[in-house]
Short mmCIF file of C-alpha atoms in Angstrom, two decimals:
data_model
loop_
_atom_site.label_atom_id
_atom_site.label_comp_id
_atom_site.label_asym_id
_atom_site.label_seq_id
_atom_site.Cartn_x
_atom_site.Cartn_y
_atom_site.Cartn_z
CA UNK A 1 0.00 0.00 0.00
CA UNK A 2 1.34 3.20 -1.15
CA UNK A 3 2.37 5.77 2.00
CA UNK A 4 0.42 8.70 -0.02
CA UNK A 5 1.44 12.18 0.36
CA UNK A 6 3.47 11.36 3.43
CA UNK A 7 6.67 10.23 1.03
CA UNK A 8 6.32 13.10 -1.86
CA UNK A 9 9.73 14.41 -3.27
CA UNK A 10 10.40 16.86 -5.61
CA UNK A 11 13.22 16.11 -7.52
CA UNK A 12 15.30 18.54 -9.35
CA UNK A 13 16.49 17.30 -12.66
CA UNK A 14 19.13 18.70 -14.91
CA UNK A 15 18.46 16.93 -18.28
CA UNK A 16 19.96 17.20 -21.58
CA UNK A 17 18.08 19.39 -23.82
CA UNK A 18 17.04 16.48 -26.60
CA UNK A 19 13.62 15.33 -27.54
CA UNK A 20 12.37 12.66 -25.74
CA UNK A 21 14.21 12.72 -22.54
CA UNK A 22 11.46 13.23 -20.54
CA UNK A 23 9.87 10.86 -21.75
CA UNK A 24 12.86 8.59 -20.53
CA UNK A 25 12.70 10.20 -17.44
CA UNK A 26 8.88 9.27 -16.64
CA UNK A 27 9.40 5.50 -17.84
CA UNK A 28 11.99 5.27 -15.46
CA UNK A 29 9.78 6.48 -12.53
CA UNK A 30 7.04 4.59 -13.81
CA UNK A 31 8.77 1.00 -13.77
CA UNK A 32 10.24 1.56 -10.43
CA UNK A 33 7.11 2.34 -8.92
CA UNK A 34 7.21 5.73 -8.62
CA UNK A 35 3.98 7.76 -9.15
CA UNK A 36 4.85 11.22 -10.92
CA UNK A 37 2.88 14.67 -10.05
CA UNK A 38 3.84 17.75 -11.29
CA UNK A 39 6.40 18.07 -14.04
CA UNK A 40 7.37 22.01 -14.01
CA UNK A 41 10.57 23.79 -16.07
CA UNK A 42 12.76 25.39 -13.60
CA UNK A 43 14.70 27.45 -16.71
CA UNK A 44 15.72 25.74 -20.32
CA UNK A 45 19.13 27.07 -21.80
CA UNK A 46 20.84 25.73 -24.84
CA UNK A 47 22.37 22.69 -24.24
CA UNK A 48 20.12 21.16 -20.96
CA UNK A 49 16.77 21.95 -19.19
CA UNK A 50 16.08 21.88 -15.49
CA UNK A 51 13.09 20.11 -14.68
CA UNK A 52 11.23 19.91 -10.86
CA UNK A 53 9.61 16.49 -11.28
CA UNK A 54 7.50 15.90 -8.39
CA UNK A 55 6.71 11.78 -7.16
CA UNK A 56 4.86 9.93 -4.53
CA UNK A 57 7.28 7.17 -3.42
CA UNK A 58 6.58 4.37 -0.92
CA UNK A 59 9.21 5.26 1.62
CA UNK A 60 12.78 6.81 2.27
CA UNK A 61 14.29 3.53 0.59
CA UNK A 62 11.69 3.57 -2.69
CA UNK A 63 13.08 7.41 -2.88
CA UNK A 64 16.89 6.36 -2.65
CA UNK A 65 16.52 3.94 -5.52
CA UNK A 66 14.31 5.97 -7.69
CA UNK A 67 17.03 9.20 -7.93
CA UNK A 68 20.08 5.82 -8.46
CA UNK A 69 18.32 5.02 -11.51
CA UNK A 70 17.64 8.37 -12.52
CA UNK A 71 20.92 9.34 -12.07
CA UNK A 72 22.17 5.69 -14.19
CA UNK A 73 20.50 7.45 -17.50
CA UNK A 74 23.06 8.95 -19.70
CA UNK A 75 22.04 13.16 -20.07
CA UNK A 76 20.43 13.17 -16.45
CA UNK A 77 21.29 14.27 -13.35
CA UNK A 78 18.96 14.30 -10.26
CA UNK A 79 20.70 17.54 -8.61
CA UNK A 80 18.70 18.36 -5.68
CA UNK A 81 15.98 16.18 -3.45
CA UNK A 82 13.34 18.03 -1.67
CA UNK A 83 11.23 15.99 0.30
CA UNK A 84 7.97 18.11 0.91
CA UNK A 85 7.14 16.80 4.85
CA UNK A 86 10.56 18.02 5.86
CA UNK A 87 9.88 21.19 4.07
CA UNK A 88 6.83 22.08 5.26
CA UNK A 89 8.16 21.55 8.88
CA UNK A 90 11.25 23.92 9.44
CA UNK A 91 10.70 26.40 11.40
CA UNK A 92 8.34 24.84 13.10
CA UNK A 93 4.21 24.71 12.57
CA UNK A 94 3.15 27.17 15.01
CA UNK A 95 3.56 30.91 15.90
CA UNK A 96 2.26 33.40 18.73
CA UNK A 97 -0.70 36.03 17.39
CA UNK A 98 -1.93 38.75 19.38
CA UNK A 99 -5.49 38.98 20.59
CA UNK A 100 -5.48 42.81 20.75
CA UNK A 101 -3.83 45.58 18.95
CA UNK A 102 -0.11 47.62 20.20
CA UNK A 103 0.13 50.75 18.13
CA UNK A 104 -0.30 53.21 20.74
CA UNK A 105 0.82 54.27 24.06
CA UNK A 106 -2.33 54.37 25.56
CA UNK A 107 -2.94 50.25 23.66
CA UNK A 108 0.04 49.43 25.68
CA UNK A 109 -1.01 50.96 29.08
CA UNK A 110 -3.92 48.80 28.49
CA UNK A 111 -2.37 45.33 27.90
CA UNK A 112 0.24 45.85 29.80
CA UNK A 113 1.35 48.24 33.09
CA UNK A 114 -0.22 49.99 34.67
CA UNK A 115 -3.34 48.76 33.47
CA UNK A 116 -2.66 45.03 33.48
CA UNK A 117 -2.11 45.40 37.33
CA UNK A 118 -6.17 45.79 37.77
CA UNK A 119 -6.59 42.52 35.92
CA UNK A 120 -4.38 40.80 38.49
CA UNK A 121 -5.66 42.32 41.35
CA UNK A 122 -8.95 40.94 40.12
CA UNK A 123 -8.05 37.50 39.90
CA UNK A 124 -6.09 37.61 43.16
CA UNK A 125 -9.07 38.56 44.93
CA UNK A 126 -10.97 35.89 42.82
CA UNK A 127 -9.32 33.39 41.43
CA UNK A 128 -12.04 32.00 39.02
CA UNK A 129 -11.94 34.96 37.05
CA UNK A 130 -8.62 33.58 35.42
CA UNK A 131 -10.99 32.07 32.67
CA UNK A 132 -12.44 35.63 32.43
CA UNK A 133 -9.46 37.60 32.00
CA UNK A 134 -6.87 34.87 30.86
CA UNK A 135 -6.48 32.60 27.55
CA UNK A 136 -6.90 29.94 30.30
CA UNK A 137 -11.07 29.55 29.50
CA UNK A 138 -9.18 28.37 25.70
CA UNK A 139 -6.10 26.83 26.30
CA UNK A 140 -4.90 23.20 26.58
CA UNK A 141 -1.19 21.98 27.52
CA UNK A 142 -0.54 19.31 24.63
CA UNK A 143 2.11 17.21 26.80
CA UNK A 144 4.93 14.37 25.98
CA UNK A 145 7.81 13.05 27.07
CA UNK A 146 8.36 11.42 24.20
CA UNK A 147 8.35 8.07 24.90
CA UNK A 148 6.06 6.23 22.72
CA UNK A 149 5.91 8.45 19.06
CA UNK A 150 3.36 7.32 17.26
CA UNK A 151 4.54 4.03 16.04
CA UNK A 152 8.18 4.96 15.84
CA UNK A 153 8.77 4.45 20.04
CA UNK A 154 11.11 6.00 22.44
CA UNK A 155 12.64 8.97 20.53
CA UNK A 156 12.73 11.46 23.35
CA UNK A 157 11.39 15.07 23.65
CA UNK A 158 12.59 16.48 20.74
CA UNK A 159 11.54 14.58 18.39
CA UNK A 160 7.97 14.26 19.81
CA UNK A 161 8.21 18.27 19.21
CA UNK A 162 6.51 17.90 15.43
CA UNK A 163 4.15 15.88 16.46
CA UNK A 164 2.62 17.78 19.51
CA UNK A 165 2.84 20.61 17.41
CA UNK A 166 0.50 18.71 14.49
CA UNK A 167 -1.61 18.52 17.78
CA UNK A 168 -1.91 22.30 18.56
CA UNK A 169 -2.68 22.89 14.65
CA UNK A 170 -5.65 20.20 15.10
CA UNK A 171 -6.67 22.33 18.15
CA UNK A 172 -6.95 25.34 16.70
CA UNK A 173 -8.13 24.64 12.98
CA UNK A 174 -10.97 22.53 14.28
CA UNK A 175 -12.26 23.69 17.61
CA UNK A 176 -10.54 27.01 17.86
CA UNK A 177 -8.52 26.16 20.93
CA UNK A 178 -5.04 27.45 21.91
CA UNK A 179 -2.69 24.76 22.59
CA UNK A 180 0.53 24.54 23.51
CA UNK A 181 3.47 21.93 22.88
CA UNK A 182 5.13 20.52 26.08
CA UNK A 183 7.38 18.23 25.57
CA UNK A 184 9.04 17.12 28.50
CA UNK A 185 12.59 15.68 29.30
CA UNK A 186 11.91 13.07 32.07
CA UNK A 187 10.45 9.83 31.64
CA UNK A 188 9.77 9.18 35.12
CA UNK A 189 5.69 9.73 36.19
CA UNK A 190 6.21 11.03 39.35
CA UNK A 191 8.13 14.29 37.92
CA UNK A 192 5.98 14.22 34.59
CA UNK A 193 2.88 13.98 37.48
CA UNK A 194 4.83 17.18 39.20
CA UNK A 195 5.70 18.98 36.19
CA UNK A 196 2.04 19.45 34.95
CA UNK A 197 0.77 20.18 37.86
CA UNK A 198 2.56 22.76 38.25
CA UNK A 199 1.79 24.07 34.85
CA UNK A 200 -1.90 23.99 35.58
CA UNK A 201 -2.19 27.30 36.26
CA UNK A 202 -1.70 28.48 32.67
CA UNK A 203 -4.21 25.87 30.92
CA UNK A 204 -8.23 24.92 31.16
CA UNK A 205 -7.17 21.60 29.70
CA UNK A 206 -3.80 18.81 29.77
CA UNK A 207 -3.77 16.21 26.83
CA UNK A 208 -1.32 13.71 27.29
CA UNK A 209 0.17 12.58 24.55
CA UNK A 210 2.73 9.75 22.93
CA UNK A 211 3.38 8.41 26.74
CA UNK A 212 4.19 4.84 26.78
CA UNK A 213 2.45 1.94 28.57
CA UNK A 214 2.30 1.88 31.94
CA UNK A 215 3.65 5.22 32.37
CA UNK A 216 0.34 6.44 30.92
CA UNK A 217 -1.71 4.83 33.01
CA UNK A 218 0.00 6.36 36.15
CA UNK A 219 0.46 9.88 34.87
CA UNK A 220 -3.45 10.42 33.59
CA UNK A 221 -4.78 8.61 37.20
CA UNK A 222 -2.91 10.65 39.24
CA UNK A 223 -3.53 13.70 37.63
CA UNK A 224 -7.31 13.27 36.83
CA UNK A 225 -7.47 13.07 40.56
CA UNK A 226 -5.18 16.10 41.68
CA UNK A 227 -5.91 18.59 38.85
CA UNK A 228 -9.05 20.49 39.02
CA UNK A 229 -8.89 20.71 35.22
CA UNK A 230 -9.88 18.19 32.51
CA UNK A 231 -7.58 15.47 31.49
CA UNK A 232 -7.42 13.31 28.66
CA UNK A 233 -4.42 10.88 27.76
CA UNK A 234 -5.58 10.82 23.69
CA UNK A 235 -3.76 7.47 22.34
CA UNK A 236 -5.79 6.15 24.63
CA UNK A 237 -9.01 7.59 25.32
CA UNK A 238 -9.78 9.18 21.70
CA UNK A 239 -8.67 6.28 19.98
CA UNK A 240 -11.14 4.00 22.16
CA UNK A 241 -14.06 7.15 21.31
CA UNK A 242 -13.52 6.69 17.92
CA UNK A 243 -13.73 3.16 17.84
CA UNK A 244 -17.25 2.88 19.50
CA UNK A 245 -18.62 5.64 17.56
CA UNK A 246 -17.82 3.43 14.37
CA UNK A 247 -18.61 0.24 16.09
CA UNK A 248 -22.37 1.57 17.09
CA UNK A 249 -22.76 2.60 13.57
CA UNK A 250 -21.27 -1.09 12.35
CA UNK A 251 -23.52 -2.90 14.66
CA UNK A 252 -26.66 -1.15 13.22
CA UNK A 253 -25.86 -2.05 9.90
CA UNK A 254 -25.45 -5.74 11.09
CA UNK A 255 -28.71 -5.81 13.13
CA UNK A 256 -26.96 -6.77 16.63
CA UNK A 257 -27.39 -5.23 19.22
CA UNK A 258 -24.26 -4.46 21.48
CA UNK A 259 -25.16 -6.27 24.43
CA UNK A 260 -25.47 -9.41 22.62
CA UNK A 261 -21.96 -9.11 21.34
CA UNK A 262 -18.43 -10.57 21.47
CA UNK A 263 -15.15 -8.69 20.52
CA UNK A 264 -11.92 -9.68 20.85
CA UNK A 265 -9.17 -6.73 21.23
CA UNK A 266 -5.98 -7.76 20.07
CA UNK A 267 -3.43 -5.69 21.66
CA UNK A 268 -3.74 -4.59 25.62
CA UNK A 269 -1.84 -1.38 25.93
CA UNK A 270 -2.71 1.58 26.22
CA UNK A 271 -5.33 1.70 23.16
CA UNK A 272 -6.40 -1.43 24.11
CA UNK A 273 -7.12 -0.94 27.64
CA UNK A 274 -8.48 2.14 27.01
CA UNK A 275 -11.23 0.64 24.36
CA UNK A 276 -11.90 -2.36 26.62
CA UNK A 277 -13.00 -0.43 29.15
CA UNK A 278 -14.83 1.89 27.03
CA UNK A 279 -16.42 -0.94 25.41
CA UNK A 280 -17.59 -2.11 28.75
CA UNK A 281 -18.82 0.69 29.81
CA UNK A 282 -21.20 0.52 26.68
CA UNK A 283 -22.78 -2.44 27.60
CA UNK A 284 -21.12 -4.63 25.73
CA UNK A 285 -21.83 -8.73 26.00
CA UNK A 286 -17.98 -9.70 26.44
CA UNK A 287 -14.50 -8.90 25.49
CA UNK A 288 -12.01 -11.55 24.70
CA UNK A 289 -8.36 -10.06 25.23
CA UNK A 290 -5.42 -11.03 23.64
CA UNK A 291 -1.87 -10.22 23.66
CA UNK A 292 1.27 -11.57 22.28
CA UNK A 293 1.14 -14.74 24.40
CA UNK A 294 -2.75 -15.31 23.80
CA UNK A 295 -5.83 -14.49 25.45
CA UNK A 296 -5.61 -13.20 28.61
CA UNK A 297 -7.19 -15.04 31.42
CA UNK A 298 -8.12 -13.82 35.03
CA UNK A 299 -5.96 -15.45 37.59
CA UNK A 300 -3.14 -15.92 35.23
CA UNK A 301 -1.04 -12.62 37.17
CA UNK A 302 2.60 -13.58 36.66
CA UNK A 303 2.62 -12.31 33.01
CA UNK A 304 0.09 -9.62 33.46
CA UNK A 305 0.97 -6.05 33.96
CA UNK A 306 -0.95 -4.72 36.79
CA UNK A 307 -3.74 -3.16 34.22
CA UNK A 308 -4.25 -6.65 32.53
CA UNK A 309 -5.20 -7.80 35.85
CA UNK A 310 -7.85 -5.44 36.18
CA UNK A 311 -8.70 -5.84 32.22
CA UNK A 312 -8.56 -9.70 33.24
CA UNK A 313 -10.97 -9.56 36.26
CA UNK A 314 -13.96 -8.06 34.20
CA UNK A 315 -13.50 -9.51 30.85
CA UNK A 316 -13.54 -13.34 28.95
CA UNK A 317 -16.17 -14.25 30.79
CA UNK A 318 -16.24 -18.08 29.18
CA UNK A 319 -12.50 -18.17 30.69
CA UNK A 320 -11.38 -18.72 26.93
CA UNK A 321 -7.73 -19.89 26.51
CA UNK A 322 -5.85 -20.38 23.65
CA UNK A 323 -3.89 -17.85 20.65
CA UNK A 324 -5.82 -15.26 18.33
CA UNK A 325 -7.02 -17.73 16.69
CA UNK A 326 -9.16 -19.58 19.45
CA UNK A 327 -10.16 -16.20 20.26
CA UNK A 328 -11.34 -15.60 16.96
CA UNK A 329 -13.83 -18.39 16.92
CA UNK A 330 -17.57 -16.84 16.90
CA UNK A 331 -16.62 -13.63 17.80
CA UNK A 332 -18.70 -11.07 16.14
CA UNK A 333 -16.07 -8.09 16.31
CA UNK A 334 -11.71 -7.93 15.94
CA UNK A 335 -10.51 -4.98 16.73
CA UNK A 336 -6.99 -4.79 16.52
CA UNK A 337 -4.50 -2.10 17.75
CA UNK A 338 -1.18 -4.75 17.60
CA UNK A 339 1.10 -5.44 14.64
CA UNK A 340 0.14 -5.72 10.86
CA UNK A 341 -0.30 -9.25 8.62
CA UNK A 342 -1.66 -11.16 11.15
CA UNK A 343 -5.07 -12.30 10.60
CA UNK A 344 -5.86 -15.06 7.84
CA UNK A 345 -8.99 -15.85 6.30
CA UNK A 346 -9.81 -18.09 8.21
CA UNK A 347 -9.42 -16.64 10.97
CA UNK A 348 -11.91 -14.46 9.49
CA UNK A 349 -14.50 -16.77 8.84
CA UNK A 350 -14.22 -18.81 11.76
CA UNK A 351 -16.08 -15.75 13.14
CA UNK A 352 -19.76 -15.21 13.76
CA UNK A 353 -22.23 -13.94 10.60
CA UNK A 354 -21.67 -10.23 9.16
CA UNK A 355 -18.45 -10.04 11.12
CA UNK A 356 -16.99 -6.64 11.64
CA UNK A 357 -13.07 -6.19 11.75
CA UNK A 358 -11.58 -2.78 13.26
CA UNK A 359 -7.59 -3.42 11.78
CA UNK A 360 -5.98 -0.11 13.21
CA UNK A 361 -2.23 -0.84 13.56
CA UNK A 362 -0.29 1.34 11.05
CA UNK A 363 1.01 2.12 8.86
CA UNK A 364 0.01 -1.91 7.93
CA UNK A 365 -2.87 -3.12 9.43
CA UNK A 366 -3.60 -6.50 11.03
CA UNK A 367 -4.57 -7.75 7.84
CA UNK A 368 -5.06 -6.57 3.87
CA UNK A 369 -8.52 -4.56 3.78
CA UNK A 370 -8.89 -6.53 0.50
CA UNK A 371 -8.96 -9.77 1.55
CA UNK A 372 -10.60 -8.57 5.21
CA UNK A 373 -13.63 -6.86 2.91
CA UNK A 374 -14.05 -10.31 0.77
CA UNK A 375 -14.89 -11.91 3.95
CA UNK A 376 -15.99 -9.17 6.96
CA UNK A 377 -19.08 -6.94 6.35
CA UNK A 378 -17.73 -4.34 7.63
CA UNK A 379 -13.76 -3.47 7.91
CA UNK A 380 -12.36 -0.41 9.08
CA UNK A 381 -8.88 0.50 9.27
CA UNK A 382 -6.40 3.89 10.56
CA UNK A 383 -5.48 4.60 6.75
CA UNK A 384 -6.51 7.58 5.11
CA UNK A 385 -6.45 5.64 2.27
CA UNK A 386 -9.09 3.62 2.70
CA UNK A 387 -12.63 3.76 3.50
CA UNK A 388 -13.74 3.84 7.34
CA UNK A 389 -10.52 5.91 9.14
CA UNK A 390 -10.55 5.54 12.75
CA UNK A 391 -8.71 8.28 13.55
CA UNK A 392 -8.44 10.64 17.45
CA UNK A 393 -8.68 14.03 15.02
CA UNK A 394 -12.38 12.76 15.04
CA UNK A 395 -12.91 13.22 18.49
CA UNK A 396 -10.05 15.16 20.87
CA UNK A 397 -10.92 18.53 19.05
CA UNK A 398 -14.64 18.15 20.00
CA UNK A 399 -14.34 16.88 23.49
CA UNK A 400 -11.87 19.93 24.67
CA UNK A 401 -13.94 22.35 23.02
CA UNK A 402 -17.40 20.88 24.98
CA UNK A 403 -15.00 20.75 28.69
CA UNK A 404 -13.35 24.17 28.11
CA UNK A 405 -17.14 26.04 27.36
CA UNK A 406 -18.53 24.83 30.56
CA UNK A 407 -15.04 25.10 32.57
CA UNK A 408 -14.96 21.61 33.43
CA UNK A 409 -13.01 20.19 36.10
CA UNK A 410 -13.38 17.21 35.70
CA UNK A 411 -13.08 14.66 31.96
CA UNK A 412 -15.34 11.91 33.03
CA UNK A 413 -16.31 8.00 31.40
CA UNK A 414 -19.86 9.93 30.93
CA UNK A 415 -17.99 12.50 29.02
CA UNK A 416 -16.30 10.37 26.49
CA UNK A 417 -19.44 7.93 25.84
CA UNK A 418 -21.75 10.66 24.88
CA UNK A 419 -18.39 11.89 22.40
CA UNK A 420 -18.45 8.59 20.67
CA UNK A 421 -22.46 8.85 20.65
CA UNK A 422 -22.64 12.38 19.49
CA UNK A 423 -19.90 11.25 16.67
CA UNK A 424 -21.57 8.20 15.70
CA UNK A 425 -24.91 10.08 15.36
CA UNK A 426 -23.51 12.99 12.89
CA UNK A 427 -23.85 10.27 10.01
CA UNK A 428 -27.77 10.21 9.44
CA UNK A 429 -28.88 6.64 10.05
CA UNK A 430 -30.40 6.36 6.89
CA UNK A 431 -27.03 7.07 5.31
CA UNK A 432 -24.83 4.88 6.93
CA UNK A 433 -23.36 2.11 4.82
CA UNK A 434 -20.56 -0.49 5.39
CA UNK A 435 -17.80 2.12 3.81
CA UNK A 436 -19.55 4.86 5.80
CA UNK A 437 -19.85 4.50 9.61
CA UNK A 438 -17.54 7.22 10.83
CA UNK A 439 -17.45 10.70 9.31
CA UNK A 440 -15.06 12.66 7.86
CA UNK A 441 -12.42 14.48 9.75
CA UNK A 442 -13.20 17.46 7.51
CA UNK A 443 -16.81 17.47 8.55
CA UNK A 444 -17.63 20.62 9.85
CA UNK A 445 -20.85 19.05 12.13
CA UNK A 446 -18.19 16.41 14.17
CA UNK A 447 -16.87 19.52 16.52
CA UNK A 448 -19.90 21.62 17.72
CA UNK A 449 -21.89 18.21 18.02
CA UNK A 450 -19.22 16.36 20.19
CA UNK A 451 -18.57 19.56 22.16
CA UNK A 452 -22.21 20.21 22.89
CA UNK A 453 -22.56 16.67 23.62
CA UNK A 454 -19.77 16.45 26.26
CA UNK A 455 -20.90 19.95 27.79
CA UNK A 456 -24.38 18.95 28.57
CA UNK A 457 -22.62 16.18 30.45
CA UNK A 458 -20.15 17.74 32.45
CA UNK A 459 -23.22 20.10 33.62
CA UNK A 460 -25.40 17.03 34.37
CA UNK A 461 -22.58 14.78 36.07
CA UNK A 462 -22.27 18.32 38.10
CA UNK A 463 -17.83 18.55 36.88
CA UNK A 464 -18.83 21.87 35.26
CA UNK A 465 -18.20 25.55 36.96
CA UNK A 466 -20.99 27.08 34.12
CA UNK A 467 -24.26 25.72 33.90
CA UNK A 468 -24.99 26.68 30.44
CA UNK A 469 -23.51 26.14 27.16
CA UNK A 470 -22.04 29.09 24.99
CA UNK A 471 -23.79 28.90 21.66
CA UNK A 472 -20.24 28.14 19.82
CA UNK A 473 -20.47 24.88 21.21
#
């Protein structure tokens, strides 16, 4: 499966100026796999023209042997290699806009001294009326240490930097929030725990991000109970929103109900713990989980992390044993957040009727949507490429937008299951179709619905310091 826009280089080609040596050029590209874009003349002079030839490639690798050939044919050389990620990133994604103008004297008397010393006497006195007077009612800390990178693992702060920063972009171009990179340089909870607390005073909002298993765990617990702000550790909590959205849709296309059925989560880290409990906090009939050593059983503790225990004690109710594949057996739902290629057909049809297969490990997931569509009725993967994306865009945006209006204090279960129904909802039923039971990241009715969703529960569940919702949300 092609890696899309993600691998796009422009290449700058210096090419003898003789008829048909472009044409050699694109063959070239073509047989190696390449798949060309925009051809554009940089300047032509007498003797050779320079060419920007622009080409989706697979990966780094695909790239490195597409330019060797090029540079193989006689009258062409590949002279420069932009790669257009690594473009658009320098510098950095993000920059600091003011709120209010500075041209005057008396414009900075207001924003700043003496007049700014009113507006902190006012919150001294009060200190509630730091979402009056402060970006605080709008802001979220984004926060890493860099430890688990999307699927690329331990890299450290730094290089979690572009990705937090994708985050903050995703904030503001979808739910108009302020957010804020922090990426920190300890790995250890307890200072990560210390850290953000300590920040709290600058935020309405912490969303933990790219922290490895069990780290996670401990960080989000401890804070959710010490911070009187809304947190939300997102690889785990939006990914498991986003998955029962699509699964409610799923199940109504299939005509079972979700209390009559089986899934088996393949994969009990972070995601998976996260949708396992999510999943059983819907209602669901069971959960059969499975890790790398097979399905995990309660009472089995000397290979379980602390968490599995837990998972263990409310889950595989029929005290199933076995590998994937036992686990497999009549289940009505996979849903896999492991490692790619590892489901087989029958596998697949060892399952119960109209089975539905969630295959979110990427960039390959657990098995080829081709062959999982020729034998699931309903397959969803995380690709952007293909139909059904189960992505946490879909849902993080929303649910900080809905907690921030109401000045929650609190992000609650109750909070996150009316996201996912809110999200699953914004597709009318009558248009919901096995390539169509999550909407698009792009749709502009996912944010206000989600956030008006989660607001009206943070005011019922009483974790809200306003009792009405502002009509933005």
């Amino acid at each position: 499966m092609s890696a899309g826009v993600a691998y796009t280089l422009t290449l700058r080609c210096e090419i003898q100026n003789q008829p048909g040596m472009l044409g050699r050029i694109t063959t070239i590209i073509g047989d190696h796999g390449g798949d060309i874009g925009a051809v554009d003349i940089v300047r032509a002079e007498r003797n050779c023209v320079v060419r920007d030839i622009t080409v989706r490639v697979q990966d780094e690798n695909h790239g490195e042997r597409l330019v060797g050939a090029i540079n193989t044919t006689p009258g062409v050389r590949v002279i420069r290699v932009s790669d257009r990620v690594l473009l658009a990133h320098i510098g950095g994604k993000l920059a600091v806009q003011s709120r209010v103008p500075l041209k005057t004297r008396d414009d900075l008397s207001i924003a700043y001294t003496p007049g700014v010393a009113r507006v902190c006497k006012a919150i001294g006195d009060d200190l509630s009326k730091a979402f009056t007077y402060t970006w605080k009612r709008n802001s979220v800390a984004v926060v890493s240490d860099g430890s688990a990178i999307l699927g690329l693992g331990n890299l450290g702060p730094e290089a979690a930097m572009p990705v937090m920063e994708g985050k903050a972009i995703l904030f503001k171009e979808l739910a108009d929030i302020d957010a804020v990179p922090i990426c920190l340089r300890s790995q250890n909870p307890d200072i990560i725990i210390q850290t953000v607390e300590q920040l709290t005073p600058s935020f309405g909002g912490i969303n933990l991000e790219d922290i490895a298993s069990p780290s996670c765990f401990i960080v989000e617990g401890r804070l959710h109970e010490s911070l009187d702000i809304p947190v939300m550790h997102d690889d785990q909590h939006g990914t498991a929103v986003v998955v029962l959205a699509a699964l409610r849709n799923a199940l109504r296309i299939v005509g079972k109900p979700i209390k009559d059925v089986r899934a088996v989560v393949n994969g009990v880290g972070a995601a998976g713990t996260a949708i396992i409990r999510a999943l059983l906090e819907a209602g669901i009939g069971d959960v059969t989980p499975v890790d790398r050593y097979g399905i995990i059983l309660s009472g089995d503790d000397a290979r379980q992390t602390p968490m599995q225990r837990i998972i263990a004690s409310q889950t595989n109710r029929d005290r199933r044993s076995g590998d994937l594949a036992t686990a497999m057996a009549g289940a009505d739902v996979f849903i896999g957040v492991s490692q790619g290629n590892i489901l087989t057909p029958e596998m697949v049809q060892s399952m119960d009727h109209d089975p539905i297969i969630f295959a979110l490990a990427n960039p390959t997931p657990e098995g080829d949507p081709d062959m999982l569509r020729h034998y699931a009725r309903v397959v969803a993967t995380g690709r952007s490429d293909q139909p059904n994306q189960i992505n946490n865009v879909l849902c993080f945006p929303g649910i900080f937008r809905g907690a921030l209006d109401v000045h929650a204090t609190k992000m609650t279960s109750g909070m996150r299951l009316a996201a996912a129904e809110a999200l699953a909802s914004v597709i009318p039923p009558d248009e919901v179709n096995e390539e169509y039971i999550i909407p698009s990241v792009f749709n502009r009715h996912v944010v206000p619905m989600i956030a008006h969703a989660v607001a009206q529960t943070a005011i019922d569940e009483g974790v809200a310091r306003r009792t009405h919702i502002p009509t933005n949300s």
